[in-house]
GROMACS .gro file of C-alpha atoms in nm:
model
  276
    1MET     CA    1   0.000   0.000   0.000
    2LEU     CA    2   0.102   0.360  -0.050
    3GLN     CA    3   0.239   0.502   0.273
    4SER     CA    4   0.359   0.837   0.390
    5GLN     CA    5   0.694   0.883   0.561
    6ASN     CA    6   0.542   0.819   0.903
    7GLY     CA    7   0.409   0.481   0.785
    8THR     CA    8   0.039   0.572   0.763
    9TYR     CA    9  -0.171   0.534   0.450
   10ASN     CA   10  -0.180   0.852   0.246
   11PRO     CA   11  -0.486   0.842   0.017
   12PRO     CA   12  -0.440   1.008  -0.323
   13ALA     CA   13  -0.651   1.304  -0.425
   14LEU     CA   14  -0.959   1.235  -0.636
   15ASN     CA   15  -1.026   1.589  -0.754
   16HIS     CA   16  -0.787   1.546  -1.050
   17PRO     CA   17  -0.811   1.175  -1.140
   18ALA     CA   18  -0.599   1.008  -1.405
   19ILE     CA   19  -0.909   0.832  -1.542
   20LYS     CA   20  -1.274   0.921  -1.499
   21VAL     CA   21  -1.538   0.673  -1.614
   22GLU     CA   22  -1.894   0.801  -1.599
   23ASP     CA   23  -2.224   0.619  -1.662
   24LEU     CA   24  -2.046   0.365  -1.884
   25THR     CA   25  -2.251   0.086  -2.040
   26VAL     CA   26  -2.109  -0.159  -2.296
   27ALA     CA   27  -2.307  -0.437  -2.463
   28TYR     CA   28  -2.234  -0.732  -2.689
   29HIS     CA   29  -2.527  -0.836  -2.911
   30ASP     CA   30  -2.765  -0.634  -2.691
   31LYS     CA   31  -2.643  -0.811  -2.376
   32PRO     CA   32  -2.478  -0.575  -2.123
   33ALA     CA   33  -2.114  -0.656  -2.048
   34LEU     CA   34  -2.080  -0.345  -1.830
   35TRP     CA   35  -2.370  -0.154  -1.677
   36ASP     CA   36  -2.366   0.208  -1.560
   37ILE     CA   37  -2.005   0.213  -1.440
   38ASP     CA   38  -1.871   0.513  -1.251
   39LEU     CA   39  -1.503   0.503  -1.160
   40LEU     CA   40  -1.236   0.751  -1.056
   41VAL     CA   41  -0.877   0.629  -1.082
   42PRO     CA   42  -0.646   0.858  -0.882
   43GLN     CA   43  -0.311   0.959  -1.022
   44GLY     CA   44  -0.016   0.750  -0.909
   45VAL     CA   45  -0.193   0.439  -0.780
   46LEU     CA   46  -0.166   0.069  -0.858
   47LEU     CA   47  -0.526  -0.038  -0.913
   48ALA     CA   48  -0.640  -0.399  -0.946
   49ILE     CA   49  -0.966  -0.478  -1.124
   50VAL     CA   50  -1.098  -0.806  -0.982
   51GLY     CA   51  -1.412  -1.007  -1.038
   52PRO     CA   52  -1.534  -1.346  -1.162
   53ASN     CA   53  -1.504  -1.470  -1.519
   54GLY     CA   54  -1.741  -1.275  -1.743
   55ALA     CA   55  -1.753  -0.977  -1.506
   56GLY     CA   56  -1.643  -0.733  -1.776
   57LYS     CA   57  -1.286  -0.669  -1.662
   58THR     CA   58  -1.126  -0.687  -2.007
   59THR     CA   59  -1.421  -0.501  -2.154
   60LEU     CA   60  -1.362  -0.215  -1.912
   61ILE     CA   61  -0.994  -0.192  -2.005
   62LYS     CA   62  -1.080  -0.187  -2.376
   63ALA     CA   63  -1.347   0.077  -2.321
   64MET     CA   64  -1.092   0.293  -2.137
   65LEU     CA   65  -0.864   0.258  -2.440
   66GLY     CA   66  -1.135   0.349  -2.688
   67LEU     CA   67  -1.121   0.000  -2.845
   68LEU     CA   68  -1.491  -0.056  -2.775
   69LYS     CA   69  -1.771   0.188  -2.842
   70PRO     CA   70  -1.999   0.221  -2.538
   71VAL     CA   71  -2.376   0.223  -2.555
   72ALA     CA   72  -2.369   0.510  -2.308
   73GLY     CA   73  -2.126   0.700  -2.090
   74SER     CA   74  -1.780   0.846  -2.128
   75VAL     CA   75  -1.413   0.802  -2.041
   76GLU     CA   76  -1.182   1.093  -1.966
   77VAL     CA   77  -0.805   1.084  -1.923
   78PHE     CA   78  -0.664   1.368  -1.714
   79GLY     CA   79  -0.985   1.561  -1.762
   80ARG     CA   80  -1.008   1.534  -2.141
   81PRO     CA   81  -1.169   1.284  -2.383
   82TYR     CA   82  -0.962   0.975  -2.450
   83LYS     CA   83  -0.911   1.061  -2.819
   84GLU     CA   84  -0.721   1.374  -2.719
   85GLN     CA   85  -0.502   1.190  -2.469
   86ARG     CA   86  -0.431   0.852  -2.626
   87LYS     CA   87  -0.055   0.912  -2.635
   88LEU     CA   88  -0.059   0.922  -2.256
   89LEU     CA   89  -0.174   0.559  -2.230
   90ALA     CA   90   0.012   0.232  -2.281
   91TYR     CA   91  -0.157  -0.107  -2.313
   92VAL     CA   92  -0.038  -0.458  -2.230
   93PRO     CA   93  -0.297  -0.703  -2.372
   94GLN     CA   94  -0.364  -1.056  -2.257
   95ARG     CA   95  -0.086  -1.281  -2.380
   96ARG     CA   96  -0.330  -1.533  -2.522
   97SER     CA   97  -0.485  -1.266  -2.746
   98VAL     CA   98  -0.158  -1.215  -2.938
   99ASP     CA   99  -0.041  -1.405  -3.248
  100TRP     CA  100   0.302  -1.513  -3.127
  101ASP     CA  101   0.384  -1.691  -3.455
  102PHE     CA  102   0.425  -1.358  -3.633
  103PRO     CA  103   0.781  -1.355  -3.778
  104THR     CA  104   0.956  -1.076  -3.587
  105ASN     CA  105   1.229  -1.047  -3.328
  106VAL     CA  106   1.215  -0.918  -2.973
  107LEU     CA  107   1.376  -0.580  -3.040
  108ASP     CA  108   1.134  -0.503  -3.324
  109VAL     CA  109   0.836  -0.588  -3.103
  110VAL     CA  110   0.957  -0.342  -2.840
  111LEU     CA  111   1.020  -0.077  -3.105
  112MET     CA  112   0.653  -0.100  -3.202
  113GLY     CA  113   0.588   0.092  -2.882
  114ARG     CA  114   0.771   0.392  -3.030
  115TYR     CA  115   0.540   0.435  -3.330
  116GLY     CA  116   0.293   0.643  -3.131
  117ALA     CA  117   0.562   0.906  -3.082
  118LEU     CA  118   0.720   0.866  -3.428
  119GLY     CA  119   0.419   0.816  -3.650
  120TRP     CA  120   0.383   0.510  -3.873
  121PHE     CA  121   0.586   0.651  -4.165
  122LYS     CA  122   0.904   0.737  -3.973
  123ARG     CA  123   1.158   0.467  -3.900
  124PRO     CA  124   1.295   0.426  -3.546
  125GLY     CA  125   1.634   0.588  -3.500
  126LYS     CA  126   1.934   0.530  -3.277
  127GLN     CA  127   1.770   0.691  -2.975
  128ASP     CA  128   1.458   0.474  -3.017
  129ARG     CA  129   1.673   0.161  -3.028
  130GLU     CA  130   1.857   0.270  -2.715
  131LEU     CA  131   1.525   0.321  -2.537
  132ALA     CA  132   1.411  -0.024  -2.651
  133ARG     CA  133   1.728  -0.191  -2.525
  134GLU     CA  134   1.700  -0.006  -2.194
  135ALA     CA  135   1.341  -0.129  -2.156
  136LEU     CA  136   1.450  -0.486  -2.233
  137LYS     CA  137   1.718  -0.456  -1.967
  138LYS     CA  138   1.459  -0.346  -1.710
  139VAL     CA  139   1.260  -0.665  -1.769
  140GLY     CA  140   1.565  -0.892  -1.788
  141MET     CA  141   1.540  -0.960  -2.161
  142GLU     CA  142   1.834  -0.764  -2.303
  143ASP     CA  143   2.013  -1.084  -2.413
  144PHE     CA  144   1.712  -1.189  -2.624
  145ALA     CA  145   1.691  -0.882  -2.848
  146ARG     CA  146   1.755  -1.075  -3.171
  147ARG     CA  147   1.555  -1.383  -3.074
  148GLN     CA  148   1.233  -1.454  -3.261
  149ILE     CA  149   0.933  -1.376  -3.043
  150SER     CA  150   0.785  -1.720  -3.121
  151GLU     CA  151   1.087  -1.892  -2.963
  152LEU     CA  152   1.029  -1.746  -2.618
  153SER     CA  153   0.847  -1.894  -2.321
  154GLY     CA  154   0.517  -1.744  -2.211
  155GLY     CA  155   0.677  -1.551  -1.928
  156GLN     CA  156   0.947  -1.415  -2.157
  157GLN     CA  157   0.687  -1.304  -2.411
  158GLN     CA  158   0.500  -1.121  -2.136
  159ARG     CA  159   0.817  -0.939  -2.034
  160VAL     CA  160   0.874  -0.829  -2.395
  161PHE     CA  161   0.526  -0.679  -2.407
  162LEU     CA  162   0.593  -0.498  -2.081
  163ALA     CA  163   0.908  -0.354  -2.239
  164ARG     CA  164   0.704  -0.243  -2.540
  165ALA     CA  165   0.475  -0.052  -2.304
  166LEU     CA  166   0.769   0.104  -2.119
  167VAL     CA  167   0.918   0.265  -2.431
  168GLN     CA  168   0.597   0.461  -2.479
  169ASP     CA  169   0.683   0.662  -2.165
  170ALA     CA  170   0.311   0.686  -2.087
  171GLN     CA  171   0.142   0.838  -1.785
  172VAL     CA  172  -0.115   0.558  -1.752
  173TYR     CA  173  -0.049   0.187  -1.804
  174LEU     CA  174  -0.340  -0.052  -1.863
  175MET     CA  175  -0.250  -0.420  -1.825
  176ASP     CA  176  -0.482  -0.713  -1.890
  177GLU     CA  177  -0.387  -1.008  -1.667
  178PRO     CA  178  -0.008  -0.965  -1.689
  179PHE     CA  179   0.045  -1.227  -1.415
  180GLN     CA  180  -0.161  -1.496  -1.587
  181GLY     CA  181   0.039  -1.816  -1.643
  182VAL     CA  182   0.384  -1.664  -1.590
  183ASP     CA  183   0.685  -1.814  -1.415
  184ALA     CA  184   0.813  -1.695  -1.078
  185THR     CA  185   1.093  -1.489  -1.235
  186THR     CA  186   0.849  -1.300  -1.454
  187GLU     CA  187   0.612  -1.244  -1.162
  188ARG     CA  188   0.892  -1.088  -0.958
  189THR     CA  189   0.989  -0.875  -1.258
  190ILE     CA  190   0.633  -0.749  -1.298
  191VAL     CA  191   0.597  -0.666  -0.928
  192LYS     CA  192   0.926  -0.473  -0.932
  193LEU     CA  193   0.818  -0.289  -1.247
  194LEU     CA  194   0.482  -0.193  -1.096
  195GLN     CA  195   0.659  -0.052  -0.791
  196GLU     CA  196   0.898   0.148  -1.010
  197LEU     CA  197   0.613   0.290  -1.218
  198ARG     CA  198   0.429   0.398  -0.905
  199ALA     CA  199   0.745   0.555  -0.763
  200ALA     CA  200   0.772   0.754  -1.087
  201GLY     CA  201   0.419   0.886  -1.037
  202LYS     CA  202   0.261   0.671  -1.308
  203THR     CA  203  -0.091   0.531  -1.281
  204VAL     CA  204  -0.128   0.157  -1.340
  205VAL     CA  205  -0.456  -0.031  -1.388
  206VAL     CA  206  -0.429  -0.411  -1.388
  207VAL     CA  207  -0.692  -0.675  -1.456
  208HIS     CA  208  -0.599  -0.928  -1.189
  209HIS     CA  209  -0.727  -1.279  -1.121
  210ASP     CA  210  -0.539  -1.383  -0.807
  211LEU     CA  211  -0.713  -1.269  -0.489
  212GLN     CA  212  -0.423  -1.396  -0.278
  213THR     CA  213  -0.191  -1.120  -0.395
  214VAL     CA  214  -0.420  -0.816  -0.419
  215THR     CA  215  -0.321  -0.678  -0.078
  216ASP     CA  216   0.049  -0.742  -0.149
  217TYR     CA  217   0.072  -0.593  -0.497
  218PHE     CA  218  -0.186  -0.312  -0.509
  219ASP     CA  219  -0.300  -0.014  -0.304
  220TRP     CA  220  -0.632   0.050  -0.484
  221VAL     CA  221  -0.895  -0.200  -0.597
  222MET     CA  222  -1.212  -0.215  -0.804
  223LEU     CA  223  -1.449  -0.509  -0.757
  224LEU     CA  224  -1.659  -0.569  -1.067
  225ASN     CA  225  -1.937  -0.798  -1.178
  226VAL     CA  226  -2.094  -0.622  -1.479
  227ARG     CA  227  -2.180  -0.346  -1.231
  228LYS     CA  228  -1.925  -0.182  -1.006
  229ILE     CA  229  -1.941  -0.341  -0.663
  230ALA     CA  230  -1.688  -0.112  -0.497
  231SER     CA  231  -1.369   0.083  -0.562
  232GLY     CA  232  -1.118   0.253  -0.338
  233PRO     CA  233  -0.818   0.179  -0.115
  234VAL     CA  234  -0.752  -0.192  -0.072
  235GLY     CA  235  -0.771  -0.168   0.306
  236GLU     CA  236  -1.121  -0.022   0.289
  237MET     CA  237  -1.279  -0.196  -0.011
  238PHE     CA  238  -1.123  -0.542  -0.030
  239THR     CA  239  -1.364  -0.680   0.228
  240GLU     CA  240  -1.561  -0.998   0.284
  241GLU     CA  241  -1.889  -0.825   0.202
  242ASN     CA  242  -1.767  -0.674  -0.125
  243LEU     CA  243  -1.601  -0.997  -0.233
  244ARG     CA  244  -1.920  -1.188  -0.161
  245LEU     CA  245  -2.117  -0.940  -0.372
  246ALA     CA  246  -1.868  -0.969  -0.656
  247TYR     CA  247  -1.828  -1.346  -0.650
  248GLY     CA  248  -2.183  -1.449  -0.572
  249GLY     CA  249  -2.156  -1.555  -0.208
  250ARG     CA  250  -1.855  -1.785  -0.243
  251VAL     CA  251  -1.632  -1.579  -0.015
  252ALA     CA  252  -1.652  -1.565   0.366
  253PHE     CA  253  -1.343  -1.511   0.571
  254LEU     CA  254  -1.253  -1.156   0.675
  255HIS     CA  255  -1.364  -1.112   1.033
  256ALA     CA  256  -1.161  -1.198   1.346
  257ARG     CA  257  -0.793  -1.122   1.383
  258PRO     CA  258  -0.614  -0.943   1.095
  259LYS     CA  259  -0.356  -1.220   1.046
  260GLU     CA  260  -0.624  -1.488   1.045
  261ALA     CA  261  -0.833  -1.282   0.804
  262GLU     CA  262  -0.535  -1.244   0.573
  263GLU     CA  263  -0.474  -1.620   0.568
  264ARG     CA  264  -0.841  -1.689   0.503
  265ILE     CA  265  -0.858  -1.443   0.215
  266LYS     CA  266  -0.553  -1.601   0.057
  267GLY     CA  267  -0.703  -1.947   0.104
  268GLU     CA  268  -1.028  -1.836  -0.054
  269GLY     CA  269  -0.832  -1.680  -0.336
  270ARG     CA  270  -0.668  -2.017  -0.407
  271ARG     CA  271  -1.007  -2.191  -0.408
  272ILE     CA  272  -1.167  -1.942  -0.647
  273LYS     CA  273  -0.862  -1.960  -0.873
  274ASP     CA  274  -0.885  -2.342  -0.882
  275GLU     CA  275  -1.258  -2.334  -0.958
  276GLY     CA  276  -1.216  -2.068  -1.230
   0.00000   0.00000   0.00000
């Protein structure tokens, strides 16, 4: 959690949010995937979006990015419509949504993150390549720059996509299940990267499936099940009641002593993960 120098939680201001979602409804074939969502994402937080399968988590990320047209509502980034601020956002999609057989090497994939700044008709220069190599170094992939992306493990591929997001030098990072199916080394790399982004004042929104690690990795949380169940600081909103509302009554564990509650929430997180 974010803490001040004296060790107490220091909640971020909401009067100038990084992202403002208002009255957002998104539907697929006339069936609502998101319904009347209001959300303020403060600047400089690590926010986890959690909820059961089919809750609309990926849909919300894509709506924030302007990849889906809502039935109603709006998304603002730093107080302006998304279309005017798109260069301020970087996106890490789900790994399974990417065609990894595409014939390209690791360095070229990372350089794709520079096209937003360069424009599609200008070739990356020396400085862009240096930025790409620096990003690969941050995620422990500098020795794989010339390797074909299809030759990498799942965790290595995820780290390459994180590097591609880093070279955009965005203010807001939207990540769709970056921890899904990765090895322990990649998980540690992602956690370290999230902490560095927060320390740099960046805002990070992560679709997250593992309830066991929410309190360890994030300071802000949104619980979602088509409708918004709750959003706010993890310590206030990641509760038994809100989890039960989000997951349909399958969660009950948070009362009693804090340590016991923590162990029970992690145990319940393992059970939900196994069932899902």
